[in-house]
C-alpha positions as CSV (number, residue, x, y, z in Angstrom):
1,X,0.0,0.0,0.0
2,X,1.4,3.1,-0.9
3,X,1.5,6.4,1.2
4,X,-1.2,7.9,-0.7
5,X,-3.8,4.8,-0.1
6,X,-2.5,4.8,4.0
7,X,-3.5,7.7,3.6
8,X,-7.0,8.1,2.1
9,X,-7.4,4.9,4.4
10,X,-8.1,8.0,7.0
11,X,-11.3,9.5,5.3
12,X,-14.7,8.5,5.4
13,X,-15.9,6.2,2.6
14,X,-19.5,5.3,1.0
15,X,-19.7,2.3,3.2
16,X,-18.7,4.6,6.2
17,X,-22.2,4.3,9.1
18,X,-23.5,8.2,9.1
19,X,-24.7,7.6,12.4
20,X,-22.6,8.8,15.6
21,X,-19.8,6.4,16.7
22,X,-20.3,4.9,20.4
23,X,-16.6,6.7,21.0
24,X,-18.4,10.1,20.1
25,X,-21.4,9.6,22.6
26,X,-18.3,8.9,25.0
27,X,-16.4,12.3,24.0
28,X,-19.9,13.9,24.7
29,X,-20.0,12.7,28.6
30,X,-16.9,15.2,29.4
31,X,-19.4,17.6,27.8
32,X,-22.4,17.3,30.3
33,X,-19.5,18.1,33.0
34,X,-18.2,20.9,30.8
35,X,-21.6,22.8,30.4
36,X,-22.5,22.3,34.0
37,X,-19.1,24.1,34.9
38,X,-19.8,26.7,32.6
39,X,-23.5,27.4,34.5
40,X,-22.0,27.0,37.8
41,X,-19.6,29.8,37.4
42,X,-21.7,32.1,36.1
43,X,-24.5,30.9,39.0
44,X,-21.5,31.4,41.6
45,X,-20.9,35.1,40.4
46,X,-24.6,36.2,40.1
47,X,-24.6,34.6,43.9
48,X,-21.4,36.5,45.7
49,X,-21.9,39.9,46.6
50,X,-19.4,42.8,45.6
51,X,-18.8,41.3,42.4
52,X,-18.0,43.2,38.9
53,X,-20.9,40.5,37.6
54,X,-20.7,41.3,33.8
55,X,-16.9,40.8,33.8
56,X,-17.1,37.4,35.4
57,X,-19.7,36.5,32.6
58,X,-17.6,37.6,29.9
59,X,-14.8,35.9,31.3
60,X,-16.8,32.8,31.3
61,X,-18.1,33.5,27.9
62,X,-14.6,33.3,26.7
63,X,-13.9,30.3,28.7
64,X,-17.5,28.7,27.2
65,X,-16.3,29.3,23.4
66,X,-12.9,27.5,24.1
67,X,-14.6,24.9,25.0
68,X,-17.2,24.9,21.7
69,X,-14.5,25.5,19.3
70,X,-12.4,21.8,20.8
71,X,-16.3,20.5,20.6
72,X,-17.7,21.8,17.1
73,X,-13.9,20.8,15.4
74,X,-14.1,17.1,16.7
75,X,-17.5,17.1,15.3
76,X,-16.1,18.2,11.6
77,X,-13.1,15.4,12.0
78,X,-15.6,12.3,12.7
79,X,-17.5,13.7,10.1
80,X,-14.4,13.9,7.4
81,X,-12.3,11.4,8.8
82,X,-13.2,7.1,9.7
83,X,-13.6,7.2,13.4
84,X,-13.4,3.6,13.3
85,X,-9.9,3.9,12.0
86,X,-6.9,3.8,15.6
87,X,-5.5,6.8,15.0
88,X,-8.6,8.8,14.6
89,X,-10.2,7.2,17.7
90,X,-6.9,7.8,19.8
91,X,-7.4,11.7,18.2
92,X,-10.5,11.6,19.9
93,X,-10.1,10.0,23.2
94,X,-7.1,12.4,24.1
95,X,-9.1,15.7,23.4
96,X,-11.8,14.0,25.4
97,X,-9.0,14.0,28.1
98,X,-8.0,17.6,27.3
99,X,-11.2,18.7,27.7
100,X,-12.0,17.3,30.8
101,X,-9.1,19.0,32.2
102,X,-10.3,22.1,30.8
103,X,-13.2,21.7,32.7
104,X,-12.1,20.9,35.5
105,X,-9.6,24.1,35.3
106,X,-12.7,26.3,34.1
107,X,-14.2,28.0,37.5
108,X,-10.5,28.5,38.2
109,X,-9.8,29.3,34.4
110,X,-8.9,33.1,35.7
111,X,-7.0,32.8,38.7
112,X,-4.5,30.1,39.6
113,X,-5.6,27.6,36.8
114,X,-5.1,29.8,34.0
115,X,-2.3,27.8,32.9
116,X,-3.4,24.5,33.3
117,X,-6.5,25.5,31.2
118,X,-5.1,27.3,28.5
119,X,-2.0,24.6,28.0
120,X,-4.7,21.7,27.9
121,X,-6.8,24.1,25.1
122,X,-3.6,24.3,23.2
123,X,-2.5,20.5,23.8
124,X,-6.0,19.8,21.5
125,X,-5.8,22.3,19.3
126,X,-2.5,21.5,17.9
127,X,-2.3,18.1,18.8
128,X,-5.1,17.0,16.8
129,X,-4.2,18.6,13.5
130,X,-0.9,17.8,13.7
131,X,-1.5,14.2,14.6
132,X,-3.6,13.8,11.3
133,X,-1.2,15.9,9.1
134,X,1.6,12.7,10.3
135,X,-1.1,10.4,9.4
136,X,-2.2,11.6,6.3
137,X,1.3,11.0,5.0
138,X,1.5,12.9,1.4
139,X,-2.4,12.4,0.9
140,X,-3.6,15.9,-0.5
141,X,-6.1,16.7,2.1
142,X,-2.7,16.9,4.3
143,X,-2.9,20.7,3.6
144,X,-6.1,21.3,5.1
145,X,-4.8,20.3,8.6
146,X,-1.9,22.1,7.7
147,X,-3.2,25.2,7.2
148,X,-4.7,24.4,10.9
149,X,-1.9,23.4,12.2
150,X,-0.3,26.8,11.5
151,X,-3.2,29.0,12.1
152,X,-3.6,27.5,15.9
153,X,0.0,27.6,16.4
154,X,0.5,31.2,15.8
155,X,-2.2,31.8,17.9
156,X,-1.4,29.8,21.2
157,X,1.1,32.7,21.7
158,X,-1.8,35.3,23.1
159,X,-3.3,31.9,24.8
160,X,0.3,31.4,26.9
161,X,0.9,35.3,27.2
162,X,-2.8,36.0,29.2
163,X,-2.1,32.6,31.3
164,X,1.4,34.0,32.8
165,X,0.5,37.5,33.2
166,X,-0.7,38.1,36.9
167,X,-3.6,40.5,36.3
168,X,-6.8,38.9,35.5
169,X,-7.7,42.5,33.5
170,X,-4.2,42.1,31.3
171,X,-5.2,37.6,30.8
172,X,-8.4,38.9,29.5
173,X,-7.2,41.1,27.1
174,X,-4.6,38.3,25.5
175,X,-7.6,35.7,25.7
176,X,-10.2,37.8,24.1
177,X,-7.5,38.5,21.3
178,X,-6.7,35.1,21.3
179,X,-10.5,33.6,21.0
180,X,-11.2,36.3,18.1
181,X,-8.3,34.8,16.3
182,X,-9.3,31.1,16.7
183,X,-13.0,32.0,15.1
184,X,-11.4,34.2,12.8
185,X,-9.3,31.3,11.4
186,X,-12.2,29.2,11.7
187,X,-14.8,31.4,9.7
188,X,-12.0,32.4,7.2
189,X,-10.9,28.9,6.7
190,X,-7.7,29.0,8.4
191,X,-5.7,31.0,5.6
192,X,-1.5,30.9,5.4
193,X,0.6,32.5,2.7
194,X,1.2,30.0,-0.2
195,X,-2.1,27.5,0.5
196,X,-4.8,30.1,0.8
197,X,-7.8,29.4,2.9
198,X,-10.0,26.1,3.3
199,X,-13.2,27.3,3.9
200,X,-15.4,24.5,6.1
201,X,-17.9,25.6,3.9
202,X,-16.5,23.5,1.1
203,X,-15.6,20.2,2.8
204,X,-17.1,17.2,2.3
205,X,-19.3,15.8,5.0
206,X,-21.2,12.9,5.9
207,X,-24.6,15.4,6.0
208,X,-26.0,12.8,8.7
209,X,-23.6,12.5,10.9
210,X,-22.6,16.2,11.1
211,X,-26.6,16.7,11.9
212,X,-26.7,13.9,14.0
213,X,-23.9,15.5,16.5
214,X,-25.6,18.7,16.7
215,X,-28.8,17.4,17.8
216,X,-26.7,15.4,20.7
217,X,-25.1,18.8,21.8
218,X,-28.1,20.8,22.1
219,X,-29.5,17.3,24.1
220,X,-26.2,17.7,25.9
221,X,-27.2,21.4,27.2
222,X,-30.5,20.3,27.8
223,X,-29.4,17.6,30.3
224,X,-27.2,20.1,32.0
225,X,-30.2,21.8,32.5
226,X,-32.0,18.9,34.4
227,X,-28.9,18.8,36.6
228,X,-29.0,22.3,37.7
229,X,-32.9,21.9,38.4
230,X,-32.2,18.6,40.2
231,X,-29.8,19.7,42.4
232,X,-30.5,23.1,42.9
233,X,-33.9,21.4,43.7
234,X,-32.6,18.8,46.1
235,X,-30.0,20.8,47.9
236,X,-32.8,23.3,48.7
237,X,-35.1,23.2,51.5
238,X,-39.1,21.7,50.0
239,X,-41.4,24.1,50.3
240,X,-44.3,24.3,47.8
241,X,-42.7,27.6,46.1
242,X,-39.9,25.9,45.4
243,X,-41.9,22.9,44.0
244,X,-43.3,25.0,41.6
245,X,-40.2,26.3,40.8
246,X,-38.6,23.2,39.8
247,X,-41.5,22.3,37.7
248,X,-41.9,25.5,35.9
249,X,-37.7,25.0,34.9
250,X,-38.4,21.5,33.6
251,X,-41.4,22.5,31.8
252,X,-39.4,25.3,30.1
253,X,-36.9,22.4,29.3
254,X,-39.2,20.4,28.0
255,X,-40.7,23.4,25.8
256,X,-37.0,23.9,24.0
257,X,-36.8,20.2,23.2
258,X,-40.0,20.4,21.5
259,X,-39.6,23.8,19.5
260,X,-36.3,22.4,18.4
261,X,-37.2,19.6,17.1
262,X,-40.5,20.5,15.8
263,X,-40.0,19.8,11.8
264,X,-35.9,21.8,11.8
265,X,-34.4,19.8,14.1
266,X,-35.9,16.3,12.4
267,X,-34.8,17.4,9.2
268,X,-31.0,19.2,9.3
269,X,-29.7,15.6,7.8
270,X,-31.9,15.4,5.3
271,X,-31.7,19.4,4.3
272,X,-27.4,18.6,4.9
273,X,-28.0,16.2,2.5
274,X,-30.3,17.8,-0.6
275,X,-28.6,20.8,-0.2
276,X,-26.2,22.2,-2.7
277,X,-23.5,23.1,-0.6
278,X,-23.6,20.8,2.2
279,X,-20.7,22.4,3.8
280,X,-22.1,25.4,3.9
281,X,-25.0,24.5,5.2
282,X,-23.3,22.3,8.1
283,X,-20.8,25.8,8.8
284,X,-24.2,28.0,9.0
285,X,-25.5,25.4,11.5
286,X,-22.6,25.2,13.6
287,X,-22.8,28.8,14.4
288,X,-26.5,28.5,14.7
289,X,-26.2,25.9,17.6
290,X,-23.8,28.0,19.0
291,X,-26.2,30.4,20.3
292,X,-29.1,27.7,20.9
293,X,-26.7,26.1,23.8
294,X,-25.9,29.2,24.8
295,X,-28.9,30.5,25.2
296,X,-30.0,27.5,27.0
297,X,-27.0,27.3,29.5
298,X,-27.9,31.1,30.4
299,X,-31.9,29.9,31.1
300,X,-30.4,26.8,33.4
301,X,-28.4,30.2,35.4
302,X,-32.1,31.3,35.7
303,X,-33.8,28.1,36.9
304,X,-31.4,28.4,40.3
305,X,-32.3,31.6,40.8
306,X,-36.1,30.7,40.4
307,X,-36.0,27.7,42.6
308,X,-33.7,29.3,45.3
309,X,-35.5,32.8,45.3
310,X,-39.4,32.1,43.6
311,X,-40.7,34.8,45.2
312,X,-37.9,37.3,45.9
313,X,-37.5,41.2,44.6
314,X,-36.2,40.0,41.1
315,X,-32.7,41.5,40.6
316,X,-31.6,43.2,37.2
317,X,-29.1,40.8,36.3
318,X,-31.2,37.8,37.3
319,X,-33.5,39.4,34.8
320,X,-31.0,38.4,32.0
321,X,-31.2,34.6,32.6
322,X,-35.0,34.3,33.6
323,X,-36.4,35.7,29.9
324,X,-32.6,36.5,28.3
325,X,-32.1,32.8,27.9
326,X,-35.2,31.9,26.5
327,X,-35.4,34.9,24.1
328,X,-31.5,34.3,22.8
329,X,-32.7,31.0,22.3
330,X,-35.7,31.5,20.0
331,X,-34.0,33.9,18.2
332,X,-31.1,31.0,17.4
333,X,-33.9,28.9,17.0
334,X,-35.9,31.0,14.4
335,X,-32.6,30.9,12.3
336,X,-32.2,27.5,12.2
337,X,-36.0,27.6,11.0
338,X,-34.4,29.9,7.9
339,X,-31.9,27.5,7.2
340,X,-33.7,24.5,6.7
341,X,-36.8,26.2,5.1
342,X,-35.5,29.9,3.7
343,X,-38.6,31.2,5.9
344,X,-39.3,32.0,9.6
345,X,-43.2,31.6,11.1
346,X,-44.5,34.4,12.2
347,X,-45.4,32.9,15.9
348,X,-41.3,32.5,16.3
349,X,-40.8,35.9,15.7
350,X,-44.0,37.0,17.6
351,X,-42.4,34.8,20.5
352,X,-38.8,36.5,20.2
353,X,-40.4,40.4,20.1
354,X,-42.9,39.5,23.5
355,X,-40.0,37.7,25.2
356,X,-38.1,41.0,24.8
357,X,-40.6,43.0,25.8
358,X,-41.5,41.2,28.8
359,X,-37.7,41.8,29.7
360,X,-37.7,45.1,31.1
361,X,-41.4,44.5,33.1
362,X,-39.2,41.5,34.2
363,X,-38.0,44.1,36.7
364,X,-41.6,44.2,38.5
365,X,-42.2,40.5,38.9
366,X,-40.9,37.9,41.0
367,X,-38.6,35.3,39.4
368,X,-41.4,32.5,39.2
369,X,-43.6,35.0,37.4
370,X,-41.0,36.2,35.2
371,X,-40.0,32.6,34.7
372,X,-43.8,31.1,34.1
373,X,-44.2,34.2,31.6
374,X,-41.7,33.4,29.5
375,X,-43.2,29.5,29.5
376,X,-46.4,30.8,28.6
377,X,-44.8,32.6,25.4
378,X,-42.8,29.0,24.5
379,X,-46.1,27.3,25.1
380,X,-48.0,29.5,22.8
381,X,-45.4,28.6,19.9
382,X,-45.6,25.0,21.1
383,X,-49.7,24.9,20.2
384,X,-48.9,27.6,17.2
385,X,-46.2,24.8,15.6
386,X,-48.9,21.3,16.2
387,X,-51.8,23.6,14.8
388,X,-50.0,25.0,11.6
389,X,-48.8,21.3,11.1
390,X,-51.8,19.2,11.6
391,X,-53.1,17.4,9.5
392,X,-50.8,18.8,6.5
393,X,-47.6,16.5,5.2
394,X,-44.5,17.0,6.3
395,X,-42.8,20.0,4.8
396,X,-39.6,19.2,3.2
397,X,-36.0,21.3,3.4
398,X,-35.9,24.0,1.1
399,X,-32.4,25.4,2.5
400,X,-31.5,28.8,0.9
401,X,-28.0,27.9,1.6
């Protein structure tokens, strides 16, 4: 077997299984741990008094986005490359490991652990490209993780700069400048002098499988969720309030799972597949679920503020996760709608204008009000979405994209 075959050994094939690897659902356990670090640190900030609350978030917004990018990039590998094949399955299980430590490093992230987090970023980042360039061997699709390979490399200089300097305000700085150049690189297509870019957008992708990890990530977030209601629930002291609380949270839950998957989220494989640039529609997506989990992880900050405080004077930054979460969410969720159809219902956007509006009257309700508000407007799209589809066939993708 020549170098060239060893190499094109590594890619996915017509007799490859679209559907997600038992490894993958593996990689996606250090995820449910990931998330719920994420929500915790933010819930720890809104919690401690004296605080500079929006700097903490932003931190953790930058900490949250590390974490997406090592996600969303295995995704595009097991979706380009065999993940039954050794090398790509021992790819996989270290950046499984480098994640967990991330995670583990995340409330920290900031302080003393700034190192340990941002060396175990950059141990995936480059690691995994330049694993694949070795395996590739002189295989032409060698230059694509080359172009990575350079890309990340040039920027894990701000990533060690902000982790040695002492002052959190200077690590910020060097991480924010080092995040912007990672999804730079990344919504570019990783351009070097010589090879040009290699736009995602133009990759070849097994449509159902690329589909079939972004419905598991936005499942991930949602479990996250049910942890924070079931332990903020059981670490609480029962009173009916409460109760109500932590069934108003998992309703809300359960309202995102159905709005997602009404009609858009069955059908991103099959729209992956029709479309005419399945790349492109897979790089659109990626962004899109982006903002869905994030917009769900800020509405889990909410449920502990609901169930711990149901009837309390409702705080302005509590007001952010209570109706900001749902709203960002079904704004991401209205643009997924576009992408799969080229058209957004008008009860979506309905939903996302109310939701906003309700925000600022947020201010004069009590968290469960504010809360079961914004589960009335979810509900309303839920009973919108089952009337508009009864009794009609199923609509099929019309992607724009």
């Amino acid at each position: 077997m020549t170098e060239d075959q060893r190499g094109a050994a590594l890619l996915r094939g017509a007799v490859s299984s679209p559907r997600a690897s038992f490894l993958e659902l593996f990689f996606d356990l250090v995820f449910v741990f990931a998330l719920t670090r994420v929500s915790q640190r933010i819930i720890d900030d809104v919690a401690s008094p004296g605080r500079d609350v929006w700097s903490e978030v932003a931190q953790t917004l930058l900490l949250f986005l590390a974490l997406w990018l090592v996600w969303t990039l295995t995704a595009w590998v097991t979706s380009r490359y065999e993940p039954e094949r050794g090398i790509i399955q021992f790819v996989v299980v270290a950046t499984m490991f480098g994640s967990m430590v991330m995670a583990v490093a995340l409330p920290r992230a900031f302080a003393e652990r700034a190192l340990t987090f941002a060396c175990a970023y950059l141990a995936v980042q480059i690691g995994r490209p330049l694993l694949i360039t070795v395996a590739l061997r002189r295989h032409p699709r060698r230059t694509v993780t080359v172009r990575i390979l350079a890309w990340l490399t040039l920027g894990a200089v701000p990533w060690l700069a902000g982790a040695l300097v002492p002052q959190q305000a200077l690590r910020a700085v060097f991480w924010t400048v080092a995040v912007a150049w990672d999804y730079t690189g990344l919504a570019l297509g990783w351009p070097v002098p010589r090879l040009g870019p290699t736009r995602v957008s133009g990759w070849a992708v097994m449509g159902e499988h690329l589909a079939e990890r972004y419905q598991q990530i936005f499942l991930i977030a949602l479990g996250e969720t049910i942890l924070i209601i079931g332990f903020t629930f059981s670490m609480s002291e029962f009173s009916a309030a409460r109760f109500g609380a932590f069934a108003l949270s998992f309703l809300v839950t359960a309202l995102f799972w159905r709005i997602y998957f009404h009609r858009a989220g069955h059908l991103l494989a099959e729209a992956i597949r029709v479309a005419r640039s399945p790349g492109l529609l897979g790089e659109s997506a990626s962004w899109t679920h982006l903002v869905i989990v994030a917009g769900v992880l800020l509405t889990a900050v909410g449920y502990e503020l609901v169930i711990d405080h149901p009837f309390a004077r409702m705080e302005s930054t509590w007001a952010v996760f209570v109706m900001g979460g749902p709203t960002l969410f079904l704004a991401a969720r209205a643009r997924f709608e576009y992408e799969i159809f080229g058209r957004v219902s008008r009860s979506r956007l309905a939903g996302v204008l109310v939701l906003a509006a309700l925000a600022p009257l947020a201010l004069r309700m009590s968290p469960m009000v504010a809360l079961a508000s914004a589960a009335a407007v979810l509900a309303a799209i839920a009973v919108s979405d089952a009337a508009r589809s009864w009794g009609r066939p199923a609509e099929r993708p019309a992607s724009p994209l």
